[in-house]
Coordinates of C-alpha atoms in Angstrom, one line a residue:
X18 CA 0.0 0.0 0.0
X19 CA 1.2 3.5 -0.9
X20 CA 1.3 6.0 1.9
X21 CA -1.6 8.5 1.9
X22 CA 1.0 11.4 1.6
X23 CA 1.9 10.1 -1.9
X24 CA 0.3 12.8 -4.1
X25 CA 0.1 14.3 -7.6
X26 CA 0.1 18.1 -7.9
X27 CA -1.7 19.8 -10.8
X28 CA -0.8 23.5 -11.3
X29 CA -2.6 25.4 -14.1
X30 CA -0.5 28.4 -15.1
X31 CA -2.9 29.4 -17.9
X32 CA -6.1 28.3 -19.7
X33 CA -8.6 28.6 -16.8
X34 CA -11.1 31.4 -16.7
X35 CA -9.9 32.5 -20.1
X36 CA -9.7 31.3 -23.7
X37 CA -6.0 30.9 -24.6
X38 CA -2.6 30.9 -22.8
X39 CA -2.9 27.2 -22.0
X40 CA -0.1 25.8 -19.8
X41 CA -0.5 23.1 -17.1
X42 CA 2.2 21.7 -14.9
X43 CA 1.7 18.2 -13.5
X44 CA 4.0 17.2 -10.7
X45 CA 4.8 13.9 -9.2
X46 CA 7.9 13.5 -7.0
X47 CA 11.0 14.6 -9.1
X48 CA 9.0 15.1 -12.4
X49 CA 7.3 18.2 -13.5
X50 CA 5.5 17.5 -16.8
X51 CA 4.5 20.7 -18.6
X52 CA 1.5 20.4 -21.0
X53 CA 1.4 23.1 -23.7
X54 CA 2.8 26.6 -23.7
X55 CA 0.3 28.9 -25.3
X56 CA -0.3 32.6 -25.7
X57 CA -3.4 34.8 -25.6
X58 CA -4.2 37.7 -27.8
X59 CA -4.8 41.0 -25.9
X60 CA -8.3 42.3 -25.1
X61 CA -9.5 45.9 -25.7
X62 CA -8.2 47.1 -22.4
X63 CA -4.6 46.0 -23.2
X64 CA -3.7 49.0 -25.3
X65 CA -0.7 48.5 -27.5
X66 CA 0.1 45.0 -26.2
X67 CA 1.0 42.4 -28.9
X68 CA 0.4 39.1 -27.1
X69 CA 0.0 37.8 -23.5
X70 CA 2.0 34.9 -22.2
X71 CA 1.9 32.9 -18.9
X72 CA 4.0 33.8 -15.9
X73 CA 6.4 30.7 -15.5
X74 CA 8.2 31.9 -12.4
X75 CA 7.3 28.6 -10.7
X76 CA 8.9 26.5 -13.5
X77 CA 12.0 28.7 -13.5
X78 CA 12.4 28.1 -9.7
X79 CA 12.0 24.4 -10.1
X80 CA 13.9 24.1 -13.4
X81 CA 15.9 21.0 -12.4
X82 CA 12.6 19.0 -12.0
X83 CA 11.0 20.2 -15.3
X84 CA 11.4 17.1 -17.6
X85 CA 9.9 18.6 -20.7
X86 CA 7.1 20.5 -22.5
X87 CA 4.6 18.1 -24.1
X88 CA 2.5 19.6 -26.8
X89 CA -1.1 18.6 -27.7
X90 CA -1.3 20.4 -31.0
X91 CA 0.1 23.4 -32.9
X92 CA -2.4 26.2 -32.3
X93 CA -1.1 29.6 -31.0
X94 CA -3.0 29.2 -27.7
X95 CA -1.0 26.0 -27.1
X96 CA 2.5 26.7 -28.6
X97 CA 2.7 30.5 -29.1
X98 CA 4.5 31.3 -25.9
X99 CA 7.3 28.7 -26.5
X100 CA 9.9 31.2 -28.0
X101 CA 9.5 33.4 -24.8
X102 CA 9.4 30.6 -22.3
X103 CA 12.2 28.6 -23.8
X104 CA 14.6 31.5 -23.2
X105 CA 13.8 31.0 -19.4
X106 CA 13.5 27.2 -19.3
X107 CA 15.3 25.4 -22.1
X108 CA 13.9 21.8 -21.7
X109 CA 13.1 19.2 -24.3
X110 CA 9.9 19.7 -26.4
X111 CA 7.8 16.7 -27.3
X112 CA 5.3 16.8 -30.1
X113 CA 3.9 15.1 -33.2
X114 CA 5.4 15.7 -36.7
X115 CA 3.3 18.6 -37.8
X116 CA 3.3 20.3 -34.4
X117 CA 7.1 20.3 -34.3
X118 CA 7.2 21.4 -38.0
X119 CA 5.2 24.5 -37.1
X120 CA 7.1 25.1 -33.8
X121 CA 10.3 24.9 -35.9
X122 CA 9.3 27.8 -38.2
X123 CA 8.3 29.8 -35.0
X124 CA 11.7 29.2 -33.3
X125 CA 13.5 30.1 -36.6
X126 CA 11.9 33.6 -36.4
X127 CA 13.2 34.0 -32.8
X128 CA 16.7 32.6 -33.7
X129 CA 16.2 29.6 -31.3
X130 CA 16.6 26.9 -33.9
X131 CA 19.4 24.4 -33.0
X132 CA 19.3 25.6 -29.4
X133 CA 16.2 23.7 -28.4
X134 CA 15.9 19.9 -28.1
X135 CA 12.8 18.8 -30.1
X136 CA 11.7 15.2 -29.9
X137 CA 9.1 13.9 -32.4
X138 CA 6.5 11.4 -31.1
X139 CA 3.6 9.5 -32.6
X140 CA 0.2 8.5 -31.1
X141 CA 0.6 5.5 -28.8
X142 CA 4.2 6.4 -28.1
X143 CA 5.3 6.4 -24.4
X144 CA 8.1 8.6 -23.0
X145 CA 9.5 7.2 -19.8
X146 CA 10.7 9.8 -17.3
X147 CA 12.1 9.4 -13.7
X148 CA 8.9 8.5 -11.9
X149 CA 6.2 8.8 -14.5
X150 CA 5.5 7.9 -18.2
X151 CA 3.8 10.1 -20.7
X152 CA 1.6 8.6 -23.5
X153 CA 0.2 10.3 -26.6
X154 CA -3.3 9.4 -27.8
X155 CA -4.8 10.4 -31.2
X156 CA -7.6 12.9 -31.2
X157 CA -9.4 15.0 -33.8
X158 CA -9.3 18.8 -33.8
X159 CA -9.3 21.7 -36.3
X160 CA -5.6 21.0 -37.0
X161 CA -3.9 17.7 -38.0
X162 CA -1.7 15.6 -35.6
X163 CA -3.6 16.6 -32.4
X164 CA -3.1 14.3 -29.4
X165 CA -4.3 13.9 -25.8
X166 CA -1.7 13.3 -23.2
X167 CA -1.9 10.6 -20.5
X168 CA 0.6 10.7 -17.6
X169 CA 1.0 7.3 -15.9
X170 CA 1.9 7.6 -12.2
X171 CA 1.9 5.1 -9.3
X172 CA -1.3 6.9 -8.2
X173 CA -3.0 6.3 -11.5
X174 CA -3.4 8.1 -14.8
X175 CA -3.7 11.9 -15.2
X176 CA -5.4 12.3 -18.6
X177 CA -5.4 15.7 -20.4
X178 CA -7.6 15.7 -23.6
X179 CA -6.1 18.8 -25.1
X180 CA -8.5 20.5 -27.6
X181 CA -10.6 17.8 -29.2
X182 CA -13.8 16.8 -31.0
X183 CA -15.0 13.4 -32.1
X184 CA -15.2 13.3 -35.9
X185 CA -16.0 9.9 -37.5
X186 CA -15.3 11.2 -41.0
X187 CA -12.1 13.3 -40.6
X188 CA -10.4 14.6 -43.8
X189 CA -7.2 12.5 -43.2
X190 CA -9.2 9.4 -42.4
X191 CA -7.5 9.2 -38.9
X192 CA -10.3 8.9 -36.3
X193 CA -9.7 9.5 -32.6
X194 CA -8.4 6.5 -30.7
X195 CA -11.5 6.0 -28.7
X196 CA -10.5 2.4 -28.0
X197 CA -7.4 3.6 -26.0
X198 CA -9.5 6.1 -24.0
X199 CA -11.8 3.2 -23.1
X200 CA -8.9 1.0 -22.2
X201 CA -7.5 3.7 -19.8
X202 CA -11.0 4.1 -18.4
X203 CA -11.2 0.3 -17.7
X204 CA -7.8 0.4 -15.9
X205 CA -8.8 3.5 -14.0
X206 CA -8.2 7.2 -14.6
X207 CA -7.4 9.2 -11.5
X208 CA -7.9 12.7 -12.9
X209 CA -9.4 13.9 -16.2
X210 CA -8.7 17.4 -17.5
X211 CA -11.0 18.1 -20.5
X212 CA -11.6 20.8 -23.0
X213 CA -14.6 23.0 -22.0
X214 CA -14.8 25.4 -24.9
X215 CA -18.1 24.2 -26.4
X216 CA -19.8 22.9 -23.3
X217 CA -22.7 25.3 -23.9
X218 CA -23.6 23.8 -27.3
X219 CA -26.0 20.8 -27.2
X220 CA -25.7 17.8 -29.5
X221 CA -22.7 16.8 -31.6
X222 CA -20.3 19.0 -33.6
X223 CA -20.5 18.6 -37.3
X224 CA -17.8 16.7 -39.2
X225 CA -15.1 18.7 -41.0
X226 CA -16.1 16.9 -44.2
X227 CA -19.4 18.8 -44.3
X228 CA -17.4 22.0 -45.0
X229 CA -15.8 20.3 -48.1
X230 CA -19.3 19.5 -49.5
X231 CA -20.3 23.2 -49.0
X232 CA -17.2 24.4 -50.8
X233 CA -18.0 22.1 -53.7
X234 CA -21.5 23.6 -54.0
X235 CA -20.3 27.2 -53.7
X236 CA -17.4 26.8 -56.2
X237 CA -19.9 25.2 -58.7
X238 CA -21.9 28.4 -58.9
X239 CA -19.0 30.9 -58.5
X240 CA -18.5 33.0 -61.7
X241 CA -15.5 35.2 -60.6
X242 CA -12.6 35.0 -58.2
X243 CA -13.1 33.0 -55.0
X244 CA -11.4 34.4 -51.8
X245 CA -11.5 32.1 -48.8
X246 CA -10.5 33.5 -45.3
X247 CA -9.7 30.8 -42.7
X248 CA -7.2 30.1 -39.9
X249 CA -3.8 29.3 -41.4
X250 CA -3.4 26.3 -39.0
X251 CA -6.6 24.6 -40.2
X252 CA -4.8 22.4 -42.6
X253 CA -7.7 20.1 -43.3
X254 CA -9.8 23.1 -44.2
X255 CA -7.1 24.4 -46.6
X256 CA -6.9 20.9 -48.1
X257 CA -10.6 21.0 -48.8
X258 CA -10.4 24.4 -50.5
X259 CA -7.5 23.1 -52.6
X260 CA -9.5 20.0 -53.6
X261 CA -12.5 22.1 -54.6
X262 CA -10.3 24.4 -56.6
X263 CA -8.7 21.4 -58.4
X264 CA -12.2 20.0 -59.2
X265 CA -13.2 23.3 -60.8
X266 CA -9.9 24.0 -62.6
X267 CA -8.8 26.9 -60.5
X268 CA -5.3 27.9 -59.4
X269 CA -4.6 28.6 -55.7
X270 CA -2.8 31.6 -54.3
X271 CA -1.9 32.2 -50.7
X272 CA -2.1 35.6 -48.9
X273 CA -0.8 36.4 -45.4
X274 CA 2.5 35.6 -43.8
X275 CA 1.3 33.0 -41.4
X276 CA -0.7 31.3 -44.2
X277 CA 2.3 31.1 -46.4
X278 CA 4.6 29.8 -43.6
X279 CA 2.3 27.1 -42.2
X280 CA 1.1 25.8 -45.6
X281 CA 4.8 25.6 -46.7
X282 CA 5.5 23.4 -43.7
X283 CA 2.4 21.3 -44.2
X284 CA 3.2 20.7 -47.9
X285 CA 6.8 19.8 -47.1
X286 CA 5.7 17.3 -44.4
X287 CA 3.1 15.8 -46.6
X288 CA 0.0 17.0 -44.8
X289 CA -1.3 18.9 -47.8
X290 CA -1.6 17.4 -51.2
X291 CA -1.5 19.9 -54.1
X292 CA -0.2 19.7 -57.7
X293 CA 3.0 21.7 -58.2
X294 CA 1.5 23.8 -60.9
X295 CA -1.7 24.5 -59.0
X296 CA -0.1 26.7 -56.4
X297 CA 0.8 30.2 -57.8
X298 CA 2.2 33.4 -56.3
X299 CA -0.2 36.1 -55.4
X300 CA 1.8 38.3 -57.9
X301 CA 0.7 36.0 -60.7
X302 CA -3.1 36.2 -60.2
X303 CA -3.6 38.8 -62.9
X304 CA -2.2 36.4 -65.5
X305 CA -5.4 34.2 -65.2
X306 CA -9.1 34.8 -65.8
X307 CA -11.1 35.6 -62.7
X308 CA -12.9 32.2 -62.9
X309 CA -9.5 30.4 -62.7
X310 CA -8.5 31.9 -59.3
X311 CA -8.9 30.9 -55.7
X312 CA -7.1 32.9 -53.0
X313 CA -6.7 31.5 -49.5
X314 CA -6.1 34.3 -47.0
X315 CA -5.7 35.1 -43.3
X316 CA -8.0 37.6 -41.6
X317 CA -11.1 35.5 -40.8
X318 CA -11.2 37.3 -37.4
X319 CA -11.2 40.8 -38.9
X320 CA -7.7 41.5 -37.5
X321 CA -6.8 45.0 -38.8
X322 CA -3.4 44.1 -40.2
X323 CA -4.4 40.7 -41.7
X324 CA -4.7 40.2 -45.5
X325 CA -8.5 40.1 -45.8
X326 CA -9.0 43.3 -43.7
X327 CA -6.4 45.1 -45.9
X328 CA -8.2 43.9 -49.0
X329 CA -11.5 45.2 -47.7
X330 CA -10.0 48.6 -46.8
X331 CA -8.2 48.8 -50.2
X332 CA -4.9 48.8 -48.5
X333 CA -3.6 45.4 -49.8
X334 CA -0.6 45.9 -52.2
X335 CA -1.5 43.2 -54.6
X336 CA -5.3 42.4 -54.3
X337 CA -8.2 44.8 -54.8
X338 CA -11.7 43.5 -54.1
X339 CA -13.8 43.9 -57.3
X340 CA -17.4 43.5 -58.4
X341 CA -18.1 39.7 -58.8
X342 CA -15.6 38.5 -56.2
X343 CA -17.0 35.8 -53.9
X344 CA -15.5 36.0 -50.4
X345 CA -16.0 33.0 -48.0
X346 CA -15.3 33.6 -44.3
X347 CA -14.6 30.1 -43.2
X348 CA -14.4 30.7 -39.4
X349 CA -16.7 31.9 -36.6
X350 CA -15.7 35.0 -34.7
X351 CA -13.8 34.4 -31.5
X352 CA -15.7 36.1 -28.6
X353 CA -14.8 39.8 -28.7
X354 CA -14.0 39.9 -32.5
X355 CA -17.6 40.1 -33.7
X356 CA -17.4 43.9 -34.4
X357 CA -14.2 43.5 -36.4
X358 CA -15.6 40.7 -38.5
X359 CA -18.9 42.6 -39.1
X360 CA -16.9 45.7 -40.2
X361 CA -14.9 43.7 -42.8
X362 CA -18.1 42.0 -44.1
X363 CA -19.7 45.4 -44.6
X364 CA -16.7 46.8 -46.4
X365 CA -16.6 43.7 -48.7
X366 CA -20.3 44.1 -49.6
X367 CA -19.8 47.8 -50.3
X368 CA -17.1 47.0 -52.8
X369 CA -19.5 44.8 -54.7
X370 CA -18.3 41.4 -53.5
X371 CA -20.6 38.6 -52.5
X372 CA -19.9 37.4 -49.0
X373 CA -20.7 34.0 -47.5
X374 CA -20.1 33.5 -43.7
X375 CA -21.1 31.0 -41.1
X376 CA -24.7 32.1 -40.6
X377 CA -25.4 31.9 -44.3
X378 CA -23.9 28.5 -45.2
X379 CA -22.0 25.5 -43.6
X380 CA -18.6 27.0 -44.3
X381 CA -17.2 26.4 -40.8
X382 CA -17.4 23.7 -38.2
X383 CA -16.0 23.9 -34.7
X384 CA -12.9 21.9 -33.7
X385 CA -14.2 21.6 -30.1
X386 CA -16.5 18.9 -28.7
X387 CA -20.2 19.7 -28.0
X388 CA -22.1 18.4 -25.0
X389 CA -22.7 14.8 -26.3
X390 CA -19.0 14.4 -27.2
X391 CA -18.0 15.6 -23.8
X392 CA -20.4 13.1 -22.2
X393 CA -18.9 10.4 -24.4
X394 CA -15.4 11.2 -23.2
X395 CA -16.5 11.2 -19.5
X396 CA -18.3 7.9 -20.0
X397 CA -15.3 6.2 -21.7
X398 CA -12.7 7.5 -19.3
X399 CA -14.8 7.2 -16.1
X400 CA -12.4 9.4 -14.1
X401 CA -12.3 9.4 -10.3
X402 CA -11.7 13.2 -10.2
X403 CA -12.4 15.8 -12.8
X404 CA -10.9 19.3 -13.6
X405 CA -12.6 21.2 -16.4
X406 CA -10.0 23.3 -18.4
X407 CA -9.8 25.5 -21.5
X408 CA -12.6 27.9 -20.9
X409 CA -14.0 30.9 -19.1
X410 CA -15.5 30.4 -15.7
X411 CA -19.0 29.8 -17.0
X412 CA -17.6 27.0 -19.3
X413 CA -15.7 25.3 -16.5
X414 CA -18.8 25.5 -14.2
X415 CA -21.1 24.0 -16.7
X416 CA -18.7 21.3 -17.7
X417 CA -18.4 20.4 -14.0
X418 CA -22.2 20.2 -13.7
X419 CA -22.3 18.0 -16.8
X420 CA -19.9 15.5 -15.1
X421 CA -22.1 15.5 -12.0
X422 CA -25.2 14.7 -14.1
X423 CA -23.2 11.7 -15.4
X424 CA -22.8 10.4 -11.8
X425 CA -19.5 11.9 -10.6
X426 CA -19.8 13.1 -7.0
X427 CA -19.8 16.9 -6.7
X428 CA -16.8 16.8 -4.3
X429 CA -14.7 15.0 -6.9
X430 CA -15.1 18.0 -9.4
X431 CA -12.6 20.8 -8.9
X432 CA -13.1 24.2 -10.7
X433 CA -9.6 25.7 -10.6
X434 CA -8.0 29.1 -10.8
X435 CA -4.7 29.9 -12.5
X436 CA -1.9 29.4 -9.9
X437 CA -3.8 26.9 -7.8
X438 CA -1.9 23.9 -6.5
X439 CA -4.4 21.1 -6.9
X440 CA -3.4 18.1 -4.8
X441 CA -4.7 14.7 -5.7
X442 CA -4.2 11.5 -3.7
X443 CA -6.1 8.2 -3.7
X444 CA -9.1 9.5 -1.8
X445 CA -9.4 13.3 -2.4
X446 CA -8.8 16.4 -4.5
X447 CA -8.2 19.7 -2.8
X448 CA -6.3 23.0 -3.1
X449 CA -3.2 23.0 -1.1
X450 CA -1.8 26.5 -1.9
X451 CA -1.0 28.8 -4.7
X452 CA 2.1 29.6 -6.8
X453 CA 3.2 32.8 -8.5
X454 CA 1.2 33.1 -11.7
X455 CA -0.6 35.5 -14.0
X456 CA 0.1 37.2 -17.3
X457 CA 3.2 38.7 -18.9
X458 CA 2.6 41.3 -21.6
X459 CA 4.7 41.3 -24.8
X460 CA 5.0 44.7 -26.4
X461 CA 7.4 44.9 -29.4
X462 CA 10.7 43.5 -28.2
X463 CA 9.9 44.1 -24.5
X464 CA 8.7 41.0 -22.6
X465 CA 7.3 41.9 -19.1
X466 CA 8.4 45.5 -19.1
X467 CA 4.8 46.8 -19.5
X468 CA 2.7 46.2 -16.4
X469 CA -0.6 47.3 -15.0
X470 CA 0.7 50.8 -14.1
X471 CA 1.8 51.4 -17.7
X472 CA -1.5 50.1 -19.1
X473 CA -3.4 52.3 -16.7
X474 CA -1.4 55.3 -18.0
X475 CA -2.1 54.3 -21.6
X476 CA -5.8 54.1 -20.8
X477 CA -5.7 57.5 -19.1
X478 CA -3.9 59.0 -22.1
X479 CA -6.4 57.5 -24.5
X480 CA -9.4 58.8 -22.7
X481 CA -8.3 62.3 -21.5
X482 CA -5.0 63.2 -23.3
X483 CA -2.0 64.9 -21.7
X484 CA -0.9 68.4 -20.8
X485 CA 2.8 69.1 -20.5
X486 CA 3.7 72.2 -18.5
X487 CA 7.2 73.6 -19.2
X488 CA 8.7 76.2 -16.8
X489 CA 12.2 77.6 -16.4
X490 CA 13.3 78.7 -12.8
X491 CA 16.3 80.7 -11.7
X492 CA 18.9 78.6 -10.0
X493 CA 18.8 79.1 -6.2
X494 CA 16.1 81.8 -6.3
X495 CA 13.2 79.7 -7.6
X496 CA 11.9 82.7 -9.6
X497 CA 10.2 82.1 -13.0
X498 CA 12.7 83.0 -15.8
X499 CA 10.6 81.7 -18.7
X500 CA 7.2 80.1 -19.2
X501 CA 5.0 78.5 -18.2
X502 CA 4.3 77.0 -21.6
X503 CA 1.6 74.4 -21.9
X504 CA 1.5 71.8 -24.7
X505 CA -1.7 69.8 -25.2
X506 CA -1.9 66.4 -26.8
X507 CA -5.3 64.6 -27.0
X508 CA -6.9 67.0 -24.6
X509 CA -7.9 70.2 -26.5
X510 CA -6.8 71.8 -29.7
X511 CA -4.9 74.8 -28.4
X512 CA -5.9 77.3 -31.2
X513 CA -9.6 76.6 -30.5
X514 CA -9.2 76.9 -26.8
X515 CA -6.9 79.9 -26.3
X516 CA -8.9 81.4 -23.4
X517 CA -8.8 78.1 -21.5
X518 CA -5.0 77.7 -22.1
X519 CA -4.3 81.3 -21.1
X520 CA -6.2 80.9 -17.9
X521 CA -4.4 77.6 -17.3
X522 CA -1.1 79.4 -17.6
X523 CA -2.3 81.9 -15.0
X524 CA -3.2 79.1 -12.6
X525 CA 0.3 77.6 -13.0
X526 CA 1.9 81.1 -12.4
X527 CA -0.2 81.5 -9.2
X528 CA 0.9 78.1 -8.0
X529 CA 4.6 79.0 -8.7
X530 CA 4.3 82.3 -6.9
X531 CA 2.8 80.6 -3.9
X532 CA 5.8 78.2 -3.8
X533 CA 8.2 81.1 -4.1
X534 CA 6.5 83.0 -1.2
X535 CA 6.7 79.8 0.9
X536 CA 10.4 79.4 -0.2
X537 CA 9.7 75.9 -1.5
X538 CA 12.6 74.9 -3.7
X539 CA 12.2 71.1 -3.9
X540 CA 11.2 70.2 -7.5
X541 CA 8.8 67.3 -6.5
X542 CA 6.8 69.7 -4.3
X543 CA 6.7 72.4 -6.9
X544 CA 5.6 69.8 -9.6
X545 CA 2.9 68.5 -7.2
X546 CA 1.6 72.1 -6.6
X547 CA 1.4 72.7 -10.4
X548 CA -0.3 69.4 -11.0
X549 CA -2.9 69.9 -8.3
X550 CA -3.8 73.5 -9.1
X551 CA -4.2 72.7 -12.8
X552 CA -6.1 69.5 -12.2
X553 CA -8.7 71.4 -10.0
X554 CA -9.1 74.2 -12.6
X555 CA -9.4 71.9 -15.7
X556 CA -11.9 69.6 -14.0
X557 CA -14.0 72.6 -13.0
X558 CA -14.0 74.0 -16.6
X559 CA -14.1 70.8 -18.7
X560 CA -15.1 67.9 -16.4
X561 CA -12.1 66.1 -17.8
X562 CA -8.9 64.9 -16.1
X563 CA -6.0 64.9 -18.6
X564 CA -2.6 63.6 -17.4
X565 CA -0.6 66.6 -16.3
X566 CA 3.2 66.4 -16.7
X567 CA 5.2 69.3 -15.3
X568 CA 8.7 69.8 -16.6
X569 CA 11.0 72.1 -14.7
X570 CA 14.3 73.5 -16.0
X571 CA 16.9 75.5 -14.1
X572 CA 19.2 78.3 -15.4

């Protein structure tokens, strides 16, 4: 009998109460197994931020025990943080062929290729570590080569589904290994961590092959150019577009850097089948008739800098949307992107294009399991304890309730928070503490140098603008030699508000005279007096609170 103090620790460092930034550490004795290492795209409040990555302070502190990063699939929210995290914890990376192919192109951009130890695995492979073994199990998702990860420990199996759906007619013919999930369930799974993204959707998700049938029908009636926007990583979707193009005698051009990079990797590794002469450069599209062209582009989420958005705004260097173009948006908007997508659709219609999107035709299916598929996973695996992952709090909560309806005791379901140390032994699951966790902002080349204070300042500037007050004081005397001059940016236009600005200068002069009378010579105190006097006056006159930045020079 193992002692009761024998335990597994599960530490989510991302992917809970949010969509994206997935990273989970699973710890048993001397082994810390890291599953995925993703990023999240910034929300509207994160002004100027490029991407958000997990805080891996805990892994850095325990680096000697981190045995590797094990990847479920090659989506940005599961691999995007690798170039940043690997600079702090350079450990082996395990992934399937396509996953590592896409990681490789990402590491190349960050000059990390050759520095990182990448180890290719296949479904059913088992990697033996010090005290545990890690097994890879085939799943279906909206990218090829997706796997679930089972960690075999003396206390039983910890099973992480990764992102998954159950598709009986996948494009590559490789169905999920349900038999292996059932085998593990029969032997006994201690903890299941499962994808919660689509827990609110009843029934079953549609098969990816449905989209191929829709493309065939749409291409059949298309008279002009066909432009399809989709996720670059959705290789099965791209394959179906290529197949439909081939069937209707059309050449294929790719637009968008990520589209070109990922499809090049997929063709090289044999995941996409296309005739050599069927793929043409975007520069060559004018050499063919409109009814001989299909363009596959990025920008299905309305991202302002992506190819489709630039086409819609007439800012693309090589493609202008014209009357008779048929644009297919083969994706559903990620929560928060609805306005961006709607704007692009409106712009495309204004330019005379015909636009087909998810609500008009079956041009997109989800890569995440619906309720019935989630129930099937629970029933096959029969876990003792359950931790819903990959979702906002409402998703996690509803997924937990789904498990309870299937017979799991409520006390055996744990709804976690990022940074929780979730301790599991043979008889219980509980929180035993927290570790340093959170989000790190990446802005340009800076990683972590922008924090909440900087974001608060940016928000303040964006809402109320800034006033810079420049004044020159005599050295030692504190008398005003020149100024005060006031420069406004984003607050008021000076020429149209001369009276306000003149009065503001008087307020500053009065504050300076008061400091001189009281013989105040410390710059911080003088600046504080200027700031306070001006703040009160401006709020009284405008009901606005611009940022006030006093600059004092001495001569």
